[in-house]
Coordinates of C-alpha atoms in Angstrom, one line a residue:
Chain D
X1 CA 85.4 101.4 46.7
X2 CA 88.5 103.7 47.1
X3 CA 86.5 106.5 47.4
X4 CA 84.5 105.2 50.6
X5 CA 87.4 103.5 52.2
X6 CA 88.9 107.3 51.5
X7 CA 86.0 108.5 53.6
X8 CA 86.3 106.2 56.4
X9 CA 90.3 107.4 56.5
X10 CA 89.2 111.2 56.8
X11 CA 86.3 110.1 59.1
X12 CA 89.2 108.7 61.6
X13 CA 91.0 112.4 61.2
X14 CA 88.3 114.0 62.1
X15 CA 87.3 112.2 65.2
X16 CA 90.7 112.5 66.9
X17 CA 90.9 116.3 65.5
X18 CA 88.0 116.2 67.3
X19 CA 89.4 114.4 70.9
X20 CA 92.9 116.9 70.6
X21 CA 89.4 119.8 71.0
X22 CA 88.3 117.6 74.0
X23 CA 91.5 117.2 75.9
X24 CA 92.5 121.0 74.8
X25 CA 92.7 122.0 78.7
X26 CA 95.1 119.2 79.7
X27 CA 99.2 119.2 79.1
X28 CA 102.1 117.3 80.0
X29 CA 103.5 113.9 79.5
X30 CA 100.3 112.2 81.9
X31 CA 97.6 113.6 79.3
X32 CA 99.7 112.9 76.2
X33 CA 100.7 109.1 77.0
X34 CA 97.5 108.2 79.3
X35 CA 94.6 110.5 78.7
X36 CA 95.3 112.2 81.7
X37 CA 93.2 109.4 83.6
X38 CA 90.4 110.6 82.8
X39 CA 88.7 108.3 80.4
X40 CA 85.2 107.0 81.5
X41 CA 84.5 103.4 81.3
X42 CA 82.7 103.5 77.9
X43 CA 86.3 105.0 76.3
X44 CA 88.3 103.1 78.7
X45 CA 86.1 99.8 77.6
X46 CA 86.6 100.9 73.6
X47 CA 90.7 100.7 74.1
X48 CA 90.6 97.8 76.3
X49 CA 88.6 95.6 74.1
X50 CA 90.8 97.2 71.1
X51 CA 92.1 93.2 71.0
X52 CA 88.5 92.1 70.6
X53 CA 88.0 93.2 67.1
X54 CA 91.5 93.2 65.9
X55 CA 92.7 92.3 62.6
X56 CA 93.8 89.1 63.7
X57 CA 89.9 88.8 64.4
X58 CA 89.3 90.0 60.8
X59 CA 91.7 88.1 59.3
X60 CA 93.5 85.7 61.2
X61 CA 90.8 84.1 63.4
X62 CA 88.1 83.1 59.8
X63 CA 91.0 82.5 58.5
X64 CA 92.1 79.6 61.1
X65 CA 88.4 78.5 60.9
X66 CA 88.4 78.2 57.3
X67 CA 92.3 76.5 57.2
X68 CA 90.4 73.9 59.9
X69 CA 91.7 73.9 63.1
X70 CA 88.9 73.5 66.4
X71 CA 92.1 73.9 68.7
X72 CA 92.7 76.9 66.9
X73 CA 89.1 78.1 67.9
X74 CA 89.4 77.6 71.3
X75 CA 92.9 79.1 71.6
X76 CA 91.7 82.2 70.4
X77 CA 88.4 82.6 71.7
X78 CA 89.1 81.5 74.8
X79 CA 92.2 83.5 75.8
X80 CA 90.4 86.4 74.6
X81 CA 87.8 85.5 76.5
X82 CA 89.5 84.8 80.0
X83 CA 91.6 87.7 79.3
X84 CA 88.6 89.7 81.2
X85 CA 88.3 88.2 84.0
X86 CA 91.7 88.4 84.9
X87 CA 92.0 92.0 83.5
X88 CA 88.7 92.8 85.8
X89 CA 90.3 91.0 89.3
X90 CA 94.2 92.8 88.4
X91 CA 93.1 95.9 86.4
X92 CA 91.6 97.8 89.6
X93 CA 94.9 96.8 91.4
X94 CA 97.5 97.8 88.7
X95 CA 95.3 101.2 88.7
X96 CA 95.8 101.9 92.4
X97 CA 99.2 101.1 92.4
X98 CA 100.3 103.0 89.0
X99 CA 98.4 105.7 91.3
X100 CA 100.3 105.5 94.3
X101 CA 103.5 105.8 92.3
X102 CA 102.3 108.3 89.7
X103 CA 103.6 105.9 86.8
X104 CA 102.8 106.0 83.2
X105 CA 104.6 103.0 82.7
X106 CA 105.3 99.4 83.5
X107 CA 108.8 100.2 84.6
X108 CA 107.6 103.3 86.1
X109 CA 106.0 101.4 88.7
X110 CA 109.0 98.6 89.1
X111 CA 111.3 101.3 89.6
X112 CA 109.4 103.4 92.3
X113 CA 108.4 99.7 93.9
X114 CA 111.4 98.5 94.1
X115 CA 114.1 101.2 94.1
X116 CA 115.7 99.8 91.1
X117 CA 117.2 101.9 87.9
X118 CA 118.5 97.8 86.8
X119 CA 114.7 96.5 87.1
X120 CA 113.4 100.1 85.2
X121 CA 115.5 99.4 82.5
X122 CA 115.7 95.9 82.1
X123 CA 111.9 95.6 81.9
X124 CA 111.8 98.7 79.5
X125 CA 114.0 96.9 77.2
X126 CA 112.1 93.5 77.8
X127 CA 109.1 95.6 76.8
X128 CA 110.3 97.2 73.5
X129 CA 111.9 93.7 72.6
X130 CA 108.0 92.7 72.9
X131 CA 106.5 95.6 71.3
X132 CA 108.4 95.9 68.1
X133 CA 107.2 92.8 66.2
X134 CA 103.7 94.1 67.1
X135 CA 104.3 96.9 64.5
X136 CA 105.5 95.0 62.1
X137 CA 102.5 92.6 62.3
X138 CA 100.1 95.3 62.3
X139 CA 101.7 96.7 59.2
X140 CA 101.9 92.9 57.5
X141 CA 97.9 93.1 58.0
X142 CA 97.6 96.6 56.4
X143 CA 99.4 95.6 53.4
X144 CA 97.4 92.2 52.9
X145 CA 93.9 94.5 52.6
X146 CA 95.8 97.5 51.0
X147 CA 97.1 95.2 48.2
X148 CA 93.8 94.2 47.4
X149 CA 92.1 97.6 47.6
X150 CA 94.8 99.3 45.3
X151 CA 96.8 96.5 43.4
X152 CA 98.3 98.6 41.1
X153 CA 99.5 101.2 43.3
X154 CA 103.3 101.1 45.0
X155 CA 102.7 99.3 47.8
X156 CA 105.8 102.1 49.9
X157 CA 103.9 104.7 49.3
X158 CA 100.8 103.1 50.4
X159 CA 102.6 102.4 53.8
X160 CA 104.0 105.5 54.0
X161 CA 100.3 106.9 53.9
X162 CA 99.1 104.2 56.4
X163 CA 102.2 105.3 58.6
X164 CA 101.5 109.5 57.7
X165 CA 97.7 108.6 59.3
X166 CA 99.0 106.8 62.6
X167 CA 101.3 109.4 63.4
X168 CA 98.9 111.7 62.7
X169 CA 96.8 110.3 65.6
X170 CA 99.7 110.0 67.7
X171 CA 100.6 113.7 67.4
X172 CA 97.2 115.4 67.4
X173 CA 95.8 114.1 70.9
X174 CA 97.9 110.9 71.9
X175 CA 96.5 108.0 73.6
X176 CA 92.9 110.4 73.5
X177 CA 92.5 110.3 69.5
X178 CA 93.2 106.3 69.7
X179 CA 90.5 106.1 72.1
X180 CA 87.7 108.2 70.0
X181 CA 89.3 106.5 66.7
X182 CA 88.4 102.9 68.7
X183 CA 85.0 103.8 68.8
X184 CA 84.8 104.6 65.2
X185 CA 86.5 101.4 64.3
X186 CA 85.2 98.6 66.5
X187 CA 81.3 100.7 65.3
X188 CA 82.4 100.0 62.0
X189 CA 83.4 96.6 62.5
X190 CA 80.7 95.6 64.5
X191 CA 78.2 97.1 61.1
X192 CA 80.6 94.5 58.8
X193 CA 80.3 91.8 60.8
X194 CA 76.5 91.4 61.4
X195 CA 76.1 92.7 57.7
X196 CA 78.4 89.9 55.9
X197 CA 77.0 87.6 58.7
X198 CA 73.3 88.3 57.9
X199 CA 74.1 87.8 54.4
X200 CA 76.3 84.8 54.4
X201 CA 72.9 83.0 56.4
X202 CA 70.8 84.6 53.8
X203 CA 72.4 82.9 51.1
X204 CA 73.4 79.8 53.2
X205 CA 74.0 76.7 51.0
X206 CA 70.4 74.9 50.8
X207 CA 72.3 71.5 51.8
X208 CA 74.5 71.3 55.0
X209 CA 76.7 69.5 55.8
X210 CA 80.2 69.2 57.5
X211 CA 82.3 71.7 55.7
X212 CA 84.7 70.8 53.3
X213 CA 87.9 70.5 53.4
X214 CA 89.9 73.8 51.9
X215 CA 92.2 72.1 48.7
X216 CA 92.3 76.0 46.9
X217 CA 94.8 76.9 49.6
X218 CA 97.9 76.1 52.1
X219 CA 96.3 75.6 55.1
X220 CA 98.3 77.4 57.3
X221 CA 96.9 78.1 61.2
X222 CA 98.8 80.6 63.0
X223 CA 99.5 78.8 65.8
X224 CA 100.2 74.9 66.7
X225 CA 97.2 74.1 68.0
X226 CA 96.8 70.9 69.7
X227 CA 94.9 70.9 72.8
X228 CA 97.3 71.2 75.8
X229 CA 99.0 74.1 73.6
X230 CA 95.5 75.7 73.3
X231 CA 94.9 75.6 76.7
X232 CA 98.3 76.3 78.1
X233 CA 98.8 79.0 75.8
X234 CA 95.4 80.9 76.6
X235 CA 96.7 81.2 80.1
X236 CA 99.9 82.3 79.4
X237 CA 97.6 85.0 76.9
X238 CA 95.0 86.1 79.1
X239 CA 97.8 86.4 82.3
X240 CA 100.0 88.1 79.8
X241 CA 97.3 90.4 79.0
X242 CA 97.2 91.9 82.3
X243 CA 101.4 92.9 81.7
X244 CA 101.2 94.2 78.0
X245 CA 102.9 97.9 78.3
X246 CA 99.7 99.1 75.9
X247 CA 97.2 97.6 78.6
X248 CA 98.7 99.5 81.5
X249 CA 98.9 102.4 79.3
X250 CA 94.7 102.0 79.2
X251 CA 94.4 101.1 82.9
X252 CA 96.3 104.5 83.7
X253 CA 93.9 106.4 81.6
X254 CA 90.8 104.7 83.1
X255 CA 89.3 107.5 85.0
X256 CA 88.8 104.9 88.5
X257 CA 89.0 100.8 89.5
X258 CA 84.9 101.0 89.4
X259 CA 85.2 102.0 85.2
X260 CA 87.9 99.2 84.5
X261 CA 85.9 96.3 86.6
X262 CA 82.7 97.6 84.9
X263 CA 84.2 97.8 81.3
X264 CA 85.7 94.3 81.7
X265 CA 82.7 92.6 82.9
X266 CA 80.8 93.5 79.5
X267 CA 83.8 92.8 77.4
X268 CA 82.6 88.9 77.3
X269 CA 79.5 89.9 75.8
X270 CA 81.5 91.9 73.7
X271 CA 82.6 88.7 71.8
X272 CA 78.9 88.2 70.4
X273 CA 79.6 88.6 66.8
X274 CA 82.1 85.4 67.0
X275 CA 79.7 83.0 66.1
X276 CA 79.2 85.2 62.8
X277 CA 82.6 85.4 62.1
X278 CA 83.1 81.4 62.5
X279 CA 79.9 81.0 60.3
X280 CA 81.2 83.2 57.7
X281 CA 84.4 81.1 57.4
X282 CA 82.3 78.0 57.3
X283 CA 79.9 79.4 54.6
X284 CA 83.0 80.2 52.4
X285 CA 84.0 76.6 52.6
X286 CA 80.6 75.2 51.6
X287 CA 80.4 77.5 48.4
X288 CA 83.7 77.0 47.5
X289 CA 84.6 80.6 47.1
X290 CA 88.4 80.1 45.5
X291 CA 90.8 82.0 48.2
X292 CA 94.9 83.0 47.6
X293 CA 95.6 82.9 51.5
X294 CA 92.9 81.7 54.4
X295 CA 93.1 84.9 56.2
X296 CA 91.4 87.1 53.2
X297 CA 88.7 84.2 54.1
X298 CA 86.2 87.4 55.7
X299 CA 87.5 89.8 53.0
X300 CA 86.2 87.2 49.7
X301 CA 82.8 86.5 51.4
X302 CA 82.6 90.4 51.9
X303 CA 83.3 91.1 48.0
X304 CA 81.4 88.1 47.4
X305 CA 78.2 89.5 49.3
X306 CA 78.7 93.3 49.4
X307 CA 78.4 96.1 46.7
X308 CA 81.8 97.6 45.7
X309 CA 81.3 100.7 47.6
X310 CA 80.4 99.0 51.0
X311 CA 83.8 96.6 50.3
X312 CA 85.5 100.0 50.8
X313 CA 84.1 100.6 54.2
X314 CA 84.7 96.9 55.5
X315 CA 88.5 97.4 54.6
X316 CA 88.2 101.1 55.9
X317 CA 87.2 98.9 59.5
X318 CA 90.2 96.4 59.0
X319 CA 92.8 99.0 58.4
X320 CA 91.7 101.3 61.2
X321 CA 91.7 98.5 63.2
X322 CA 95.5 98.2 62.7
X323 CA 96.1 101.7 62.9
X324 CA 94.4 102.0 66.3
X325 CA 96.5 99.2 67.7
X326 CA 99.8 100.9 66.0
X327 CA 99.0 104.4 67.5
X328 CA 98.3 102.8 70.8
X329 CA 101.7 100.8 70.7
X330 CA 103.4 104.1 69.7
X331 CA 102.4 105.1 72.6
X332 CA 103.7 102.5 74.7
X333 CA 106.8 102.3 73.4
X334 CA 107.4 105.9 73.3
X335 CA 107.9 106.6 77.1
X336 CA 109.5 103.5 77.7
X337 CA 112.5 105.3 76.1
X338 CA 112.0 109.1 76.9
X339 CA 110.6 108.2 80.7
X340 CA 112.3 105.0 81.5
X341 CA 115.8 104.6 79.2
X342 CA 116.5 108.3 79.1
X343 CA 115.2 109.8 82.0
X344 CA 115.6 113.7 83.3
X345 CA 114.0 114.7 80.1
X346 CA 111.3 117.4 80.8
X347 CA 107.4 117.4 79.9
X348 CA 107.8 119.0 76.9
X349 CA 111.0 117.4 75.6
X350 CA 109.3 113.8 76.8
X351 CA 106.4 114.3 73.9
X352 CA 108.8 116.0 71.7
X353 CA 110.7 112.9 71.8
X354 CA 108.4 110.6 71.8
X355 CA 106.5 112.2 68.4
X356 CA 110.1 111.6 66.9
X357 CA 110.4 107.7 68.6
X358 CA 106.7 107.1 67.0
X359 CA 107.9 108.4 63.4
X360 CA 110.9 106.2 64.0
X361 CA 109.1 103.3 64.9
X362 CA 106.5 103.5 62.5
X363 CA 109.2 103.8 59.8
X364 CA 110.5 100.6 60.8
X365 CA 107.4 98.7 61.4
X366 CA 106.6 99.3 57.9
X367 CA 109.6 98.7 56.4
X368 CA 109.5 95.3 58.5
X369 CA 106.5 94.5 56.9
X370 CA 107.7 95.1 53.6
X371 CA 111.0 93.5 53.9
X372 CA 108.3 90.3 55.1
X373 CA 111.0 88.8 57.0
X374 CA 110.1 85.5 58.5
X375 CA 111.7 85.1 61.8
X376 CA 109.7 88.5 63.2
X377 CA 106.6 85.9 63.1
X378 CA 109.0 83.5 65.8
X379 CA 109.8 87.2 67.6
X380 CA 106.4 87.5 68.0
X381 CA 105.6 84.6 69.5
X382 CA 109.3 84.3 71.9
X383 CA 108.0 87.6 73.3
X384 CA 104.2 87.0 73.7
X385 CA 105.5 84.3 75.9
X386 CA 107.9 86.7 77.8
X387 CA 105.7 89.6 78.2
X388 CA 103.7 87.7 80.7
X389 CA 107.1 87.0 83.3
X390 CA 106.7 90.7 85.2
X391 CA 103.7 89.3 86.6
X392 CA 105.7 87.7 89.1
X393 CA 107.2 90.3 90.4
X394 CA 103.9 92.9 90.5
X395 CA 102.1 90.1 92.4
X396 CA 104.9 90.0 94.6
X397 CA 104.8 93.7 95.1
X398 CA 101.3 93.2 96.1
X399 CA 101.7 91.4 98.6
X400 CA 104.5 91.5 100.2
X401 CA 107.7 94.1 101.2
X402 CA 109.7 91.4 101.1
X403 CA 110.2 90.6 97.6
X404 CA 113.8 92.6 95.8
X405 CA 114.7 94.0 92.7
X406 CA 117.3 91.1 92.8
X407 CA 114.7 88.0 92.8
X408 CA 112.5 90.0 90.3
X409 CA 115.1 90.4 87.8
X410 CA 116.8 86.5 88.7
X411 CA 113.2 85.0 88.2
X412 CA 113.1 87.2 84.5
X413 CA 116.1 86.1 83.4
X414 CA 115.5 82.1 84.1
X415 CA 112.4 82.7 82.5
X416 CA 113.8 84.2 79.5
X417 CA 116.4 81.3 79.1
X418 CA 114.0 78.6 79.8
X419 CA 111.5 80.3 76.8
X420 CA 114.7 80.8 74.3
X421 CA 116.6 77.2 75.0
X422 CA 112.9 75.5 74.5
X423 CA 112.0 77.4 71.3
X424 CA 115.4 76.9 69.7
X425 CA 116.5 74.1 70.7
X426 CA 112.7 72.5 69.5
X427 CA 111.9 71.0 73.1
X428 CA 108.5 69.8 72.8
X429 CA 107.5 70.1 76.7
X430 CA 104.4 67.3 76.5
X431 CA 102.7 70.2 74.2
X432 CA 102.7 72.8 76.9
X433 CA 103.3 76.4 76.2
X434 CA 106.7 77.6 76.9
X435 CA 106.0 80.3 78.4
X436 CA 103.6 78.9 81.0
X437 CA 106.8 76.5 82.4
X438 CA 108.8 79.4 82.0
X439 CA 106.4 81.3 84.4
X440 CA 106.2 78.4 86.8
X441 CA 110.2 78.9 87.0
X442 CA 110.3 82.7 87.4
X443 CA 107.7 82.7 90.3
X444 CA 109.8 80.1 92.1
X445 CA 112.9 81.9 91.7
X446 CA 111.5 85.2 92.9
X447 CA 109.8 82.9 95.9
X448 CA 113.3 80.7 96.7
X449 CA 115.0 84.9 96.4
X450 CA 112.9 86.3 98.5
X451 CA 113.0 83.5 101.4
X452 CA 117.3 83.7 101.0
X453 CA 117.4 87.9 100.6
X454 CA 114.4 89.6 102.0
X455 CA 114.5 92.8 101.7
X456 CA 114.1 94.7 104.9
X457 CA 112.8 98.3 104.4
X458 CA 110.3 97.4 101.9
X459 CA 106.2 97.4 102.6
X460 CA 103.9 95.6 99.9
X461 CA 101.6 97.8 97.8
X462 CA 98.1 96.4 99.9
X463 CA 100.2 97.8 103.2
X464 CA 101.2 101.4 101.4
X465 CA 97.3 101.6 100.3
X466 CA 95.6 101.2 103.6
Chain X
X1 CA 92.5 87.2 97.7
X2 CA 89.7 84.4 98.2
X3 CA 87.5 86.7 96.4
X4 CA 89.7 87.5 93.4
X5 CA 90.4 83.9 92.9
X6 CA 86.9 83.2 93.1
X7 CA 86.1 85.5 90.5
X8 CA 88.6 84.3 88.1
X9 CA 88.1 80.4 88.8
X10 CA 84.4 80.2 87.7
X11 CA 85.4 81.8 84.2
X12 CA 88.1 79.3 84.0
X13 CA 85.9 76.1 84.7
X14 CA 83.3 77.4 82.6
X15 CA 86.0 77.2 79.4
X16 CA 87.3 74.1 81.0
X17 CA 83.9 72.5 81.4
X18 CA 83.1 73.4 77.5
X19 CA 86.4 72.2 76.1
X20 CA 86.8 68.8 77.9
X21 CA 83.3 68.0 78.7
X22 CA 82.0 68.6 75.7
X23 CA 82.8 65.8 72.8
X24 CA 84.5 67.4 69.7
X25 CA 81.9 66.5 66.7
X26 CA 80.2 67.9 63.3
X27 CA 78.6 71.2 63.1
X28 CA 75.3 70.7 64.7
X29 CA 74.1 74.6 63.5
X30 CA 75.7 76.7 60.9
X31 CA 78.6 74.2 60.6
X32 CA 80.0 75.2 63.7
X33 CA 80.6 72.1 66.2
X34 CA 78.8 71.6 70.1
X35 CA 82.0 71.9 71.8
X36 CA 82.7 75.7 70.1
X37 CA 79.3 76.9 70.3
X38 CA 79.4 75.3 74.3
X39 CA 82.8 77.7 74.2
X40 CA 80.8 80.8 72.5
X41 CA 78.3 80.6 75.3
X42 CA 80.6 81.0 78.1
X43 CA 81.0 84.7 77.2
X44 CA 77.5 85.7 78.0
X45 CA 78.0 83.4 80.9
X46 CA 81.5 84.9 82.5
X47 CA 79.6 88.9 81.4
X48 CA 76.6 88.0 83.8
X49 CA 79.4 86.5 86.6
X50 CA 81.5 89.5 86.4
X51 CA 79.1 92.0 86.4
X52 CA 77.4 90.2 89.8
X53 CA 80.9 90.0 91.4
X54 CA 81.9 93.7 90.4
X55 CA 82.1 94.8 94.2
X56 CA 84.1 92.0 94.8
X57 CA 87.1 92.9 92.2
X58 CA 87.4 96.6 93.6
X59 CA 90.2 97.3 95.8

């Protein structure tokens, strides 16, 4: 089992040893932190559907199946899902403007738009606020299949080997090698899937019925998930999706608008192998397979089904799958500081920095996870919500020159206070997602702004394009 | 901006439609309820809708 998930680990080397050959004629900041722009729609469609096949898909989403929540399915399913569509109608868009700006970032662009260094740096921190949890997370996932693949081994040095293979990526091609290593991955995941779905139908219990109940376990859903949450909460998700720093990173290294639209109209079908998934969860229920957490739910009916050996490559997939998302947030994060908090720092010196601001952060992220601390789960979720309030302001920009650095920031920031005073003070909002009201507040802000300051020498994006 | 709204409403009554329209109830195949599997085949669905209204999304 070590040995192939071993394999699978020097596989992943080799393939983004193999895209640093590949990008071997480009330099600079631009090739480093977004391929250059030149990914096709099949590599721009492997990073953008990264989320697809994530290890929350692995191990979070059976898990919620198994644990028993339907709101919980059509949460994450269905912002997923509708993440596409918007993605397809604003990715094109976000592409022309990063374009007309020459950014690699999101505060790139706000700070070109709107003539702001305040903007720039207030969204930069936003964004890193955002993005640091995500590390942590990915790194919680790691350790949950890494403790069952080695239990005896120290669970540091483990991480640090996790972390030594990330960076690795990172500093051999950039956001490149996190594109070929996706392929490899979501391949390898897609293999799992159908071959511990096949089998779990192959040995289905002879008598069906409604699934049991789970006693073995706490059942423990990651999200509330009663149905106005669900539903508020996938739009504030598959909006938000359009502003995560990571996506525009991808968008920026789509090689045109015609490969994003076309890579986002087949990510639905992407989603095929859910029903597998969700009848995987369902089959471990009905054979009473005894679990210590819901989320290794996919992981039991794998050992359960699969020879030891092939166990190796399905946690091989799961890990990778973290990895990928962890290189690609490296990457995010990294030029948010050496572009956008520290700027005036050449080419070279910007992917110096940013190999040392990935080593840092992946240091951190992994101590985070091993530290387990509990309120980076409440992080998390405070900033999934806030990611989603510079959409706003690019819509804005979009359309008209009227909107100012002023109303973008003032609509942020009563966002931001709306999200915080409702999540700690416990305000329960009829169900409704935080974020969502909070949205509703910072586009009428930015709206009532704009109508009391216009700005006068500014032209929207749609005007600077024709 | 007609046609970008356009685009992203049908996906969004299509998940709408499945959620609220369809009655939350036992699994009916592979212990997996009408309502999720009426949710599962939106994604085919919004592929085939985006696909046709690719023109439409370009700038």
């Amino acid at each position: 089992m070590i040995a192939a998930f071993l394999a699978v680990m020097a596989l992943s080397l080799a393939v983004a040893l193999w895209a640093r050959r590949g990008a071997a004629h480009a330099a600079g900041p631009r090739a480093f932190f977004v391929a250059g722009g030149q990914l096709g729609a099949i590599l721009f469609f492997f990073l953008s559907v990264g989320e697809t096949y994530s290890i929350a898909t692995m191990l979070g989403f059976p898990g919620g199946v198994y644990a028993g929540g339907e709101g919980f399915v059509v949460w994450f399913f269905g912002y997923i899902l509708l993440a596409a569509p918007v993605l397809a109608v604003l990715g094109p868009w976000i592409w022309r403007a990063g374009n007309l700006y020459g950014a690699v970032t999101i505060p790139d662009f706000f700070a070109a738009h709107f003539g702001s260094r305040l903007l720039e740096r207030v969204i930069a921190v936003g964004a890193m606020a955002l993005l640091l949890p995500i590390g942590t997370m990915q790194f919680a996932g790691i350790r949950l299949v890494l403790g069952a693949l080695a239990p005896a081994a120290s669970m540091p040095l483990l991480l640090a080997g996790a972390g030594l293979v990330t960076f690795a990526y990172v500093a051999l091609a950039g956001l490149r090698a996190a594109a070929f290593v996706a392929v490899l991955k979501d391949a390898l995941m897609l293999g799992t899937i159908l071959l511990v779905g096949a089998l779990a139908l192959v040995h289905w219990p002879a008598l069906q019925g409604p699934a049991g109940p789970a006693p073995q376990v706490a059942a423990a859903p990651q999200v509330p998930v009663g149905l106005p949450f669900a539903l508020s909460t996938i739009a504030v998700q598959a909006l938000g999706f359009a502003m995560i720093p990571q996506n525009w990173a991808f968008l920026f290294a789509a090689r045109g608008p015609q490969a994003i639209a076309r890579a986002q109209a087949a990510a639905p079908l992407y989603m095929v192998m859910f029903p597998l998934l969700m009848a995987v969860a369902v089959f471990v229920r009905q054979i009473g397979l005894p679990l210590d957490k819901p989320d290794f739910v996919f992981l039991a009916a794998a050992q359960h089904l699969l020879p030891g050996w092939a166990m190796g490559v399905v946690m091989a997939a799961v890990v990778l799958a973290g990895l990928v998302i962890l290189s690609s947030v490296c990457l995010a994060i990294a030029p948010l500081i050496t572009r956008n908090l520290v700027p005036g720092l050449d080419g070279a010196a910007q992917q110096g920095w940013a190999k040392a601001i990935t080593a840092l952060f992946i240091a951190l992220s992994a101590a985070g996870a091993l530290a387990q601390v509990p309120l980076l789960a409440t992080l998390n979720t405070v900033f999934y919500f806030g990611i989603v309030q510079t959409l706003p302001g690019f819509l804005a920009a979009l359309w008209t020159g009227r909107a100012g650095a002023r109303g973008v920031i003032a609509g942020i920031a009563v966002a931001a206070v709306f999200i915080l005073a409702a999540r700690f003070a416990g305000w329960s909002l009829g169900g409704i997602n935080p974020g969502l009201i909070g949205l509703f507040l910072n586009a009428l802000v930015l709206a009532l702004c704009t109508w009391a300051w216009p700005r006068r020498d500014g032209q929207s994006v749609l005007a600077l394009l024709r | 901006m007609a046609r970008a709204l356009l685009t992203l409403a049908v996906p969004v009554a299509l998940v709408l439609l499945a959620v609220l329209a369809v009655p939350h109830g036992p699994g009916v195949f592979l212990g997996i309820g009408a309502r999720i599997w009426a949710l599962f085949a939106c994604a085919p669905l919004t592929s085939a809708w985006l696909w046709w209204r690719q023109r439409g999304v370009l700038p």
